[in-house]
Amino acid sequence: MGRSAWDTESGTVVWSGDGITSLPPGMAGGRYRCRACRERLILKGTRPGAKVQPHFAHRGGDGCSKPEQEALLDAADEVVIRLREQIRALPGVTHCTTTSPGETITDPSGIPPAVLAQFGTTTVIIEAPTGALPPTEAIRHRVHAVHGAYDDAQHVWFLKRDLGQFSELSPHPVWLRGAKVLHQQVAPNEQQQAINAAGGHVYWLDGKVVLVPYGIYWFRHPVQHGQQWENWPNWRSDPREDWRISQPRPAPDAHTWGLVPIAFASLTRSRGTFRPADAHQVMDDLYTAQESRFNWRNQHARDQYNAPDKTLPAAEPRTEPAAQAPPPREADRRAGPDETTVPSMREPGPEPDAARPEQAGAAPSPAVPAQLAAPVIPPRPVTPPPVPTADPPPPPEAKVPAPRLWERLLRFRRRG
């Protein structure tokens, strides 16, 4: 018993549970085809008084010659059907069905049918591929077919958090509204970059949470005249190492993608349109924090250069030094920093008050001389200095014994 068939007349997939009773029964002139083996199918159970549920069957009662492929297609269809029901439940949806733009039974792309949804005057084509993505050329063909059939439609790809579609990296730490937040970070593959470059939207659907990507571009601040970027107090990493955000979609040259989590129901919260407004607001906040961070670091580099004691080494932090990590490889540099590359001093966030280093808990104010902020401790001598000793006390005088009685009488007689 087949759950679905390719309708050669409409050029799309039809499911047995989707009201196929209106379709012509039987062979219908070879209209129905198996998507796995491409053989002709028979539509049964649609005639009045039928004793079986409507379904598609192979001729002769034999099953499909490619049962494993048929099972994979049925599993992919189940994902699309569940997503279609989720989309239909969203507020502002006026119409929701399935479509297969650019698909033919003789040259299948391997991409399941897409969900076509109407949000007022906005048309959205939503893809939900399962497993590994098809080759890049099939992705481009699908994107061009959607644009050809639906001129101004938004093309959204809801991917899964699995090894085939989600290449997760270490979390990306960001300052968001005065607090440190960890965003998930992925390395986009060739197919995802092709979707993004063609104008599509790549999202990840994790239950009722949607992960919306932004671009992360790693760079080093250039050393300008009148700046000193070395020996910053309380910094374990190079303060020149920084990143930029590209929004609302990742730039083509972005090294990695950061992900903003939003609620699935928030996609249509704004006047019935399909737009991740909550994610875009977070991206705007990250951009504001980025500009504040750029300005603070460059100003601090100028203050370090103009400090009267700039030639003296910076005082070591009072905290225990972190273990020295090996230098990152080029692949790791593109993949993003780990926790050891995050400076220990706190940087300004998007709020104006947090832009001041004193309030951010970073370094002492540049206007205060370094001698007052952190006194320099002289190095320990190689040998201990000699300790002066006092003069030895004089030896005690010898005691003279007292004269005896007869000696005293003799002296007295001599005097007389």
One Martini backbone bead per residue (centre of mass of N, CA, C, O) as a GRO file, in nm:
protein
  416
    1MET     BB    1   0.095   0.037   0.025
    2GLY     BB    2   0.052   0.371  -0.071
    3ARG     BB    3   0.088   0.711   0.040
    4SER     BB    4   0.210   0.804  -0.242
    5ALA     BB    5   0.219   1.020  -0.543
    6TRP     BB    6   0.279   1.103  -0.874
    7ASP     BB    7   0.133   1.376  -1.043
    8THR     BB    8   0.155   1.437  -1.378
    9GLU     BB    9  -0.059   1.664  -1.416
   10SER     BB   10   0.028   1.860  -1.160
   11GLY     BB   11   0.331   1.820  -1.055
   12THR     BB   12   0.279   1.648  -0.782
   13VAL     BB   13   0.219   1.547  -0.460
   14VAL     BB   14   0.014   1.281  -0.334
   15TRP     BB   15  -0.198   1.191  -0.065
   16SER     BB   16  -0.408   0.964   0.086
   17GLY     BB   17  -0.493   1.186   0.331
   18ASP     BB   18  -0.582   1.437   0.100
   19GLY     BB   19  -0.842   1.403  -0.066
   20ILE     BB   20  -0.843   1.178  -0.331
   21THR     BB   21  -1.148   1.136  -0.418
   22SER     BB   22  -1.132   1.349  -0.668
   23LEU     BB   23  -0.982   1.150  -0.815
   24PRO     BB   24  -0.918   0.935  -1.046
   25PRO     BB   25  -0.953   0.613  -1.076
   26GLY     BB   26  -0.713   0.395  -1.104
   27MET     BB   27  -0.502   0.449  -1.367
   28ALA     BB   28  -0.557   0.714  -1.538
   29GLY     BB   29  -0.347   0.679  -1.778
   30GLY     BB   30  -0.079   0.694  -1.597
   31ARG     BB   31  -0.079   0.930  -1.375
   32TYR     BB   32   0.046   0.742  -1.158
   33ARG     BB   33   0.354   0.744  -0.960
   34CYS     BB   34   0.630   0.614  -0.838
   35ARG     BB   35   0.893   0.762  -0.658
   36ALA     BB   36   1.093   0.516  -0.654
   37CYS     BB   37   1.031   0.328  -0.933
   38ARG     BB   38   0.822   0.472  -1.153
   39GLU     BB   39   0.570   0.327  -1.151
   40ARG     BB   40   0.259   0.243  -1.196
   41LEU     BB   41  -0.050   0.333  -1.046
   42ILE     BB   42  -0.330   0.258  -0.824
   43LEU     BB   43  -0.642   0.387  -0.744
   44LYS     BB   44  -0.793   0.305  -0.432
   45GLY     BB   45  -1.102   0.354  -0.249
   46THR     BB   46  -1.301   0.585  -0.412
   47ARG     BB   47  -1.541   0.431  -0.443
   48PRO     BB   48  -1.845   0.360  -0.386
   49GLY     BB   49  -1.838   0.119  -0.128
   50ALA     BB   50  -1.567   0.088  -0.027
   51LYS     BB   51  -1.359  -0.138   0.187
   52VAL     BB   52  -1.126   0.070   0.154
   53GLN     BB   53  -0.882   0.277   0.176
   54PRO     BB   54  -0.732   0.515   0.028
   55HIS     BB   55  -0.489   0.411  -0.231
   56PHE     BB   56  -0.178   0.305  -0.350
   57ALA     BB   57  -0.095   0.064  -0.616
   58HIS     BB   58   0.047  -0.189  -0.754
   59ARG     BB   59   0.063  -0.393  -0.996
   60GLY     BB   60  -0.051  -0.714  -0.898
   61GLY     BB   61   0.017  -0.653  -0.575
   62ASP     BB   62   0.287  -0.553  -0.571
   63GLY     BB   63   0.545  -0.414  -0.457
   64CYS     BB   64   0.808  -0.237  -0.426
   65SER     BB   65   1.138  -0.256  -0.564
   66LYS     BB   66   1.203   0.000  -0.344
   67PRO     BB   67   1.157  -0.005  -0.018
   68GLU     BB   68   1.371   0.187   0.104
   69GLN     BB   69   1.299   0.437  -0.062
   70GLU     BB   70   1.002   0.447   0.023
   71ALA     BB   71   1.057   0.491   0.329
   72LEU     BB   72   1.207   0.761   0.302
   73LEU     BB   73   0.971   0.915   0.169
   74ASP     BB   74   0.766   0.876   0.398
   75ALA     BB   75   0.934   1.026   0.614
   76ALA     BB   76   0.949   1.297   0.463
   77ASP     BB   77   0.641   1.339   0.443
   78GLU     BB   78   0.586   1.360   0.747
   79VAL     BB   79   0.738   1.627   0.789
   80VAL     BB   80   0.571   1.800   0.592
   81ILE     BB   81   0.295   1.758   0.721
   82ARG     BB   82   0.362   1.875   1.000
   83LEU     BB   83   0.449   2.154   0.898
   84ARG     BB   84   0.182   2.229   0.762
   85GLU     BB   85   0.018   2.228   1.029
   86GLN     BB   86   0.181   2.451   1.167
   87ILE     BB   87   0.126   2.672   0.958
   88ARG     BB   88  -0.188   2.670   0.974
   89ALA     BB   89  -0.181   2.767   1.290
   90LEU     BB   90  -0.101   3.034   1.211
   91PRO     BB   91  -0.131   3.356   1.213
   92GLY     BB   92  -0.239   3.482   0.889
   93VAL     BB   93  -0.327   3.229   0.739
   94THR     BB   94  -0.497   3.172   0.417
   95HIS     BB   95  -0.294   2.951   0.285
   96CYS     BB   96  -0.223   2.580   0.254
   97THR     BB   97   0.022   2.382   0.083
   98THR     BB   98   0.166   2.190  -0.179
   99THR     BB   99   0.490   2.172  -0.358
  100SER     BB  100   0.705   2.112  -0.679
  101PRO     BB  101   0.934   2.289  -0.798
  102GLY     BB  102   1.091   2.155  -1.084
  103GLU     BB  103   0.957   1.875  -1.077
  104THR     BB  104   1.025   1.535  -1.189
  105ILE     BB  105   0.998   1.194  -1.251
  106THR     BB  106   1.265   1.178  -1.438
  107ASP     BB  107   1.406   1.429  -1.243
  108PRO     BB  108   1.483   1.400  -0.943
  109SER     BB  109   1.614   1.583  -0.652
  110GLY     BB  110   1.539   1.478  -0.341
  111ILE     BB  111   1.316   1.681  -0.266
  112PRO     BB  112   1.073   1.754  -0.092
  113PRO     BB  113   0.800   1.889  -0.055
  114ALA     BB  114   0.654   2.198  -0.033
  115VAL     BB  115   0.535   2.478   0.144
  116LEU     BB  116   0.246   2.673   0.070
  117ALA     BB  117   0.205   3.012   0.186
  118GLN     BB  118  -0.040   3.254   0.292
  119PHE     BB  119   0.023   3.611   0.388
  120GLY     BB  120  -0.189   3.752   0.237
  121THR     BB  121   0.035   3.890  -0.004
  122THR     BB  122   0.226   3.663   0.099
  123THR     BB  123   0.469   3.433  -0.025
  124VAL     BB  124   0.566   3.104   0.104
  125ILE     BB  125   0.845   2.885   0.072
  126ILE     BB  126   0.876   2.569   0.245
  127GLU     BB  127   1.144   2.382   0.349
  128ALA     BB  128   1.201   2.009   0.459
  129PRO     BB  129   1.466   1.853   0.470
  130THR     BB  130   1.618   1.537   0.490
  131GLY     BB  131   1.905   1.493   0.592
  132ALA     BB  132   2.099   1.529   0.348
  133LEU     BB  133   2.178   1.740   0.122
  134PRO     BB  134   2.170   1.804  -0.182
  135PRO     BB  135   2.312   1.902  -0.433
  136THR     BB  136   2.389   2.214  -0.541
  137GLU     BB  137   2.245   2.201  -0.816
  138ALA     BB  138   1.966   2.123  -0.697
  139ILE     BB  139   1.934   2.377  -0.531
  140ARG     BB  140   1.944   2.584  -0.762
  141HIS     BB  141   1.705   2.468  -0.920
  142ARG     BB  142   1.494   2.518  -0.699
  143VAL     BB  143   1.526   2.825  -0.668
  144HIS     BB  144   1.463   2.899  -0.967
  145ALA     BB  145   1.179   2.768  -0.972
  146VAL     BB  146   1.051   2.945  -0.757
  147HIS     BB  147   1.103   3.220  -0.898
  148GLY     BB  148   0.942   3.140  -1.159
  149ALA     BB  149   0.658   3.069  -1.012
  150TYR     BB  150   0.736   3.284  -0.768
  151ASP     BB  151   0.837   3.585  -0.776
  152ASP     BB  152   0.785   3.716  -0.455
  153ALA     BB  153   0.886   3.485  -0.293
  154GLN     BB  154   0.966   3.328  -0.007
  155HIS     BB  155   1.264   3.131   0.069
  156VAL     BB  156   1.246   2.862   0.301
  157TRP     BB  157   1.476   2.679   0.518
  158PHE     BB  158   1.413   2.396   0.719
  159LEU     BB  159   1.630   2.264   0.934
  160LYS     BB  160   1.825   2.030   1.100
  161ARG     BB  161   1.977   1.896   1.406
  162ASP     BB  162   2.217   1.748   1.233
  163LEU     BB  163   2.494   1.619   1.073
  164GLY     BB  164   2.382   1.699   0.776
  165GLN     BB  165   2.279   2.025   0.877
  166PHE     BB  166   2.475   2.056   1.154
  167SER     BB  167   2.775   2.239   1.205
  168GLU     BB  168   2.899   2.250   1.505
  169LEU     BB  169   3.033   2.480   1.726
  170SER     BB  170   3.144   2.680   1.932
  171PRO     BB  171   3.041   2.904   2.128
  172HIS     BB  172   2.923   3.246   2.101
  173PRO     BB  173   3.029   3.526   2.258
  174VAL     BB  174   2.809   3.787   2.380
  175TRP     BB  175   2.695   4.125   2.408
  176LEU     BB  176   2.363   4.158   2.564
  177ARG     BB  177   2.232   4.392   2.740
  178GLY     BB  178   2.479   4.365   2.963
  179ALA     BB  179   2.530   4.055   2.876
  180LYS     BB  180   2.634   3.733   2.868
  181VAL     BB  181   2.608   3.540   2.561
  182LEU     BB  182   2.535   3.222   2.411
  183HIS     BB  183   2.583   3.127   2.083
  184GLN     BB  184   2.528   2.947   1.836
  185GLN     BB  185   2.756   2.768   1.604
  186VAL     BB  186   2.825   2.752   1.248
  187ALA     BB  187   2.925   2.571   0.954
  188PRO     BB  188   2.876   2.632   0.645
  189ASN     BB  189   2.781   2.488   0.366
  190GLU     BB  190   2.745   2.483   0.032
  191GLN     BB  191   2.432   2.473   0.023
  192GLN     BB  192   2.374   2.705   0.226
  193GLN     BB  193   2.528   2.920   0.062
  194ALA     BB  194   2.351   2.894  -0.193
  195ILE     BB  195   2.087   2.983  -0.069
  196ASN     BB  196   2.185   3.260   0.033
  197ALA     BB  197   2.291   3.368  -0.249
  198ALA     BB  198   1.989   3.328  -0.389
  199GLY     BB  199   1.782   3.451  -0.145
  200GLY     BB  200   1.755   3.268   0.077
  201HIS     BB  201   1.643   3.102   0.384
  202VAL     BB  202   1.822   2.990   0.675
  203TYR     BB  203   1.685   2.757   0.899
  204TRP     BB  204   1.628   2.624   1.230
  205LEU     BB  205   1.430   2.349   1.355
  206ASP     BB  206   1.351   2.323   1.721
  207GLY     BB  207   1.060   2.263   1.744
  208LYS     BB  208   0.962   2.585   1.882
  209VAL     BB  209   1.245   2.666   1.759
  210VAL     BB  210   1.423   2.926   1.592
  211LEU     BB  211   1.721   2.953   1.392
  212VAL     BB  212   1.887   3.256   1.323
  213PRO     BB  213   2.118   3.382   1.106
  214TYR     BB  214   2.449   3.525   1.127
  215GLY     BB  215   2.736   3.690   1.058
  216ILE     BB  216   3.093   3.600   1.097
  217TYR     BB  217   3.380   3.824   1.117
  218TRP     BB  218   3.719   3.798   1.131
  219PHE     BB  219   3.954   4.032   1.289
  220ARG     BB  220   4.199   4.304   1.290
  221HIS     BB  221   4.308   4.571   1.428
  222PRO     BB  222   4.452   4.841   1.325
  223VAL     BB  223   4.749   5.017   1.349
  224GLN     BB  224   4.760   5.331   1.459
  225HIS     BB  225   4.846   5.634   1.510
  226GLY     BB  226   4.865   5.654   1.857
  227GLN     BB  227   4.889   5.338   1.931
  228GLN     BB  228   4.844   5.076   2.193
  229TRP     BB  229   4.809   4.701   2.201
  230GLU     BB  230   5.000   4.648   2.437
  231ASN     BB  231   4.993   4.565   2.762
  232TRP     BB  232   4.718   4.503   2.879
  233PRO     BB  233   4.546   4.502   3.144
  234ASN     BB  234   4.385   4.194   3.203
  235TRP     BB  235   4.500   4.056   2.934
  236ARG     BB  236   4.522   3.733   2.763
  237SER     BB  237   4.467   3.867   2.489
  238ASP     BB  238   4.426   4.003   2.185
  239PRO     BB  239   4.261   4.307   2.131
  240ARG     BB  240   4.257   4.290   1.809
  241GLU     BB  241   4.065   4.067   1.835
  242ASP     BB  242   3.772   4.039   1.623
  243TRP     BB  243   3.421   4.111   1.529
  244ARG     BB  244   3.159   4.083   1.286
  245ILE     BB  245   2.839   4.168   1.163
  246SER     BB  246   2.593   4.012   0.946
  247GLN     BB  247   2.293   4.167   0.820
  248PRO     BB  248   2.014   3.961   0.821
  249ARG     BB  249   2.234   3.813   0.657
  250PRO     BB  250   2.483   3.640   0.559
  251ALA     BB  251   2.770   3.687   0.429
  252PRO     BB  252   2.966   3.542   0.190
  253ASP     BB  253   3.244   3.602   0.383
  254ALA     BB  254   3.164   3.445   0.616
  255HIS     BB  255   3.298   3.228   0.844
  256THR     BB  256   3.041   3.225   1.030
  257TRP     BB  257   2.743   3.125   1.218
  258GLY     BB  258   2.507   3.275   1.404
  259LEU     BB  259   2.240   3.212   1.655
  260VAL     BB  260   1.896   3.301   1.689
  261PRO     BB  261   1.654   3.252   1.924
  262ILE     BB  262   1.309   3.174   1.848
  263ALA     BB  263   0.982   3.169   1.815
  264PHE     BB  264   0.773   3.025   1.596
  265ALA     BB  265   0.519   3.218   1.648
  266SER     BB  266   0.686   3.497   1.577
  267LEU     BB  267   0.675   3.501   1.255
  268THR     BB  268   0.347   3.624   1.273
  269ARG     BB  269   0.318   3.875   1.475
  270SER     BB  270   0.350   4.088   1.232
  271ARG     BB  271   0.076   4.139   1.060
  272GLY     BB  272   0.092   3.844   0.912
  273THR     BB  273   0.388   3.808   0.870
  274PHE     BB  274   0.696   3.660   0.744
  275ARG     BB  275   0.909   3.740   1.023
  276PRO     BB  276   1.212   3.766   1.221
  277ALA     BB  277   1.195   4.021   1.428
  278ASP     BB  278   1.337   3.926   1.687
  279ALA     BB  279   1.610   3.862   1.555
  280HIS     BB  280   1.664   4.147   1.434
  281GLN     BB  281   1.682   4.290   1.709
  282VAL     BB  282   1.928   4.138   1.812
  283MET     BB  283   2.115   4.228   1.580
  284ASP     BB  284   2.100   4.530   1.643
  285ASP     BB  285   2.227   4.501   1.925
  286LEU     BB  286   2.496   4.381   1.828
  287TYR     BB  287   2.577   4.625   1.658
  288THR     BB  288   2.583   4.832   1.886
  289ALA     BB  289   2.799   4.681   2.053
  290GLN     BB  290   3.014   4.687   1.835
  291GLU     BB  291   3.057   4.994   1.816
  292SER     BB  292   3.135   5.028   2.115
  293ARG     BB  293   3.378   4.837   2.105
  294PHE     BB  294   3.547   4.976   1.893
  295ASN     BB  295   3.574   5.253   2.032
  296TRP     BB  296   3.699   5.157   2.299
  297ARG     BB  297   3.957   5.023   2.193
  298ASN     BB  298   4.077   5.264   2.039
  299GLN     BB  299   4.084   5.456   2.283
  300HIS     BB  300   4.262   5.276   2.464
  301ALA     BB  301   4.506   5.276   2.273
  302ARG     BB  302   4.554   5.584   2.300
  303ASP     BB  303   4.587   5.594   2.608
  304GLN     BB  304   4.834   5.405   2.619
  305TYR     BB  305   5.018   5.590   2.449
  306ASN     BB  306   4.971   5.862   2.644
  307ALA     BB  307   5.097   5.748   2.872
  308PRO     BB  308   5.362   5.823   3.085
  309ASP     BB  309   5.416   5.485   3.134
  310LYS     BB  310   5.438   5.320   2.853
  311THR     BB  311   5.733   5.184   2.896
  312LEU     BB  312   5.610   5.020   3.104
  313PRO     BB  313   5.510   4.748   3.235
  314ALA     BB  314   5.243   4.580   3.293
  315ALA     BB  315   5.047   4.480   3.525
  316GLU     BB  316   4.962   4.211   3.676
  317PRO     BB  317   4.725   4.020   3.749
  318ARG     BB  318   4.584   3.892   4.047
  319THR     BB  319   4.514   3.664   3.901
  320GLU     BB  320   4.533   3.372   3.777
  321PRO     BB  321   4.687   3.241   3.529
  322ALA     BB  322   4.636   3.111   3.239
  323ALA     BB  323   4.665   2.866   3.039
  324GLN     BB  324   4.859   2.791   2.781
  325ALA     BB  325   4.768   2.798   2.456
  326PRO     BB  326   4.776   2.698   2.159
  327PRO     BB  327   4.795   2.799   1.856
  328PRO     BB  328   4.577   2.858   1.624
  329ARG     BB  329   4.443   2.748   1.360
  330GLU     BB  330   4.306   2.836   1.069
  331ALA     BB  331   4.044   2.673   1.105
  332ASP     BB  332   3.986   2.784   1.392
  333ARG     BB  333   3.976   3.083   1.318
  334ARG     BB  334   3.718   3.044   1.134
  335ALA     BB  335   3.539   2.895   1.356
  336GLY     BB  336   3.634   3.037   1.617
  337PRO     BB  337   3.633   3.103   1.941
  338ASP     BB  338   3.724   3.039   2.248
  339GLU     BB  339   3.748   3.097   2.581
  340THR     BB  340   4.058   3.197   2.559
  341THR     BB  341   3.977   3.460   2.366
  342VAL     BB  342   3.847   3.595   2.602
  343PRO     BB  343   3.847   3.863   2.771
  344SER     BB  344   3.866   3.946   3.111
  345MET     BB  345   3.771   4.209   3.038
  346ARG     BB  346   3.519   4.430   3.036
  347GLU     BB  347   3.293   4.532   2.802
  348PRO     BB  348   3.097   4.717   2.627
  349GLY     BB  349   2.776   4.770   2.572
  350PRO     BB  350   2.485   4.909   2.443
  351GLU     BB  351   2.494   5.076   2.677
  352PRO     BB  352   2.609   5.380   2.768
  353ASP     BB  353   2.721   5.312   3.057
  354ALA     BB  354   2.901   5.058   2.954
  355ALA     BB  355   3.126   5.237   2.799
  356ARG     BB  356   3.263   5.250   3.067
  357PRO     BB  357   3.532   5.106   3.216
  358GLU     BB  358   3.461   5.141   3.515
  359GLN     BB  359   3.175   4.998   3.495
  360ALA     BB  360   3.284   4.735   3.338
  361GLY     BB  361   3.546   4.623   3.487
  362ALA     BB  362   3.824   4.663   3.361
  363ALA     BB  363   4.013   4.924   3.364
  364PRO     BB  364   4.166   5.179   3.445
  365SER     BB  365   4.174   5.489   3.409
  366PRO     BB  366   4.367   5.664   3.181
  367ALA     BB  367   4.409   5.927   3.371
  368VAL     BB  368   4.554   5.731   3.552
  369PRO     BB  369   4.831   5.648   3.663
  370ALA     BB  370   5.001   5.351   3.682
  371GLN     BB  371   5.132   5.390   3.966
  372LEU     BB  372   4.846   5.409   4.107
  373ALA     BB  373   4.706   5.156   3.997
  374ALA     BB  374   4.999   4.977   3.960
  375PRO     BB  375   5.258   4.895   4.121
  376VAL     BB  376   5.593   4.838   4.084
  377ILE     BB  377   5.770   4.545   4.131
  378PRO     BB  378   6.059   4.455   4.221
  379PRO     BB  379   6.292   4.243   4.172
  380ARG     BB  380   6.444   3.974   4.281
  381PRO     BB  381   6.731   3.903   4.408
  382VAL     BB  382   6.976   3.675   4.364
  383THR     BB  383   7.109   3.774   4.634
  384PRO     BB  384   7.132   3.830   4.948
  385PRO     BB  385   7.181   4.079   5.144
  386PRO     BB  386   7.385   4.211   5.367
  387VAL     BB  387   7.405   4.188   5.718
  388PRO     BB  388   7.464   4.395   5.961
  389THR     BB  389   7.692   4.400   6.234
  390ALA     BB  390   7.777   4.426   6.553
  391ASP     BB  391   7.991   4.503   6.788
  392PRO     BB  392   8.176   4.353   7.001
  393PRO     BB  393   8.194   4.302   7.315
  394PRO     BB  394   8.379   4.355   7.574
  395PRO     BB  395   8.571   4.215   7.785
  396PRO     BB  396   8.576   4.118   8.090
  397GLU     BB  397   8.695   4.205   8.384
  398ALA     BB  398   8.920   4.121   8.612
  399LYS     BB  399   8.909   4.003   8.922
  400VAL     BB  400   9.013   4.135   9.230
  401PRO     BB  401   9.126   4.027   9.507
  402ALA     BB  402   9.088   4.053   9.824
  403PRO     BB  403   9.259   4.142  10.099
  404ARG     BB  404   9.395   4.031  10.359
  405LEU     BB  405   9.436   4.085  10.697
  406TRP     BB  406   9.752   4.085  10.719
  407GLU     BB  407   9.787   4.283  10.475
  408ARG     BB  408   9.643   4.526  10.604
  409LEU     BB  409   9.829   4.549  10.863
  410LEU     BB  410  10.092   4.595  10.713
  411ARG     BB  411  10.009   4.861  10.567
  412PHE     BB  412   9.942   5.024  10.824
  413ARG     BB  413  10.229   5.011  10.952
  414ARG     BB  414  10.383   5.150  10.722
  415ARG     BB  415  10.234   5.427  10.744
  416GLY     BB  416  10.332   5.473  11.054
   0.00000   0.00000   0.00000
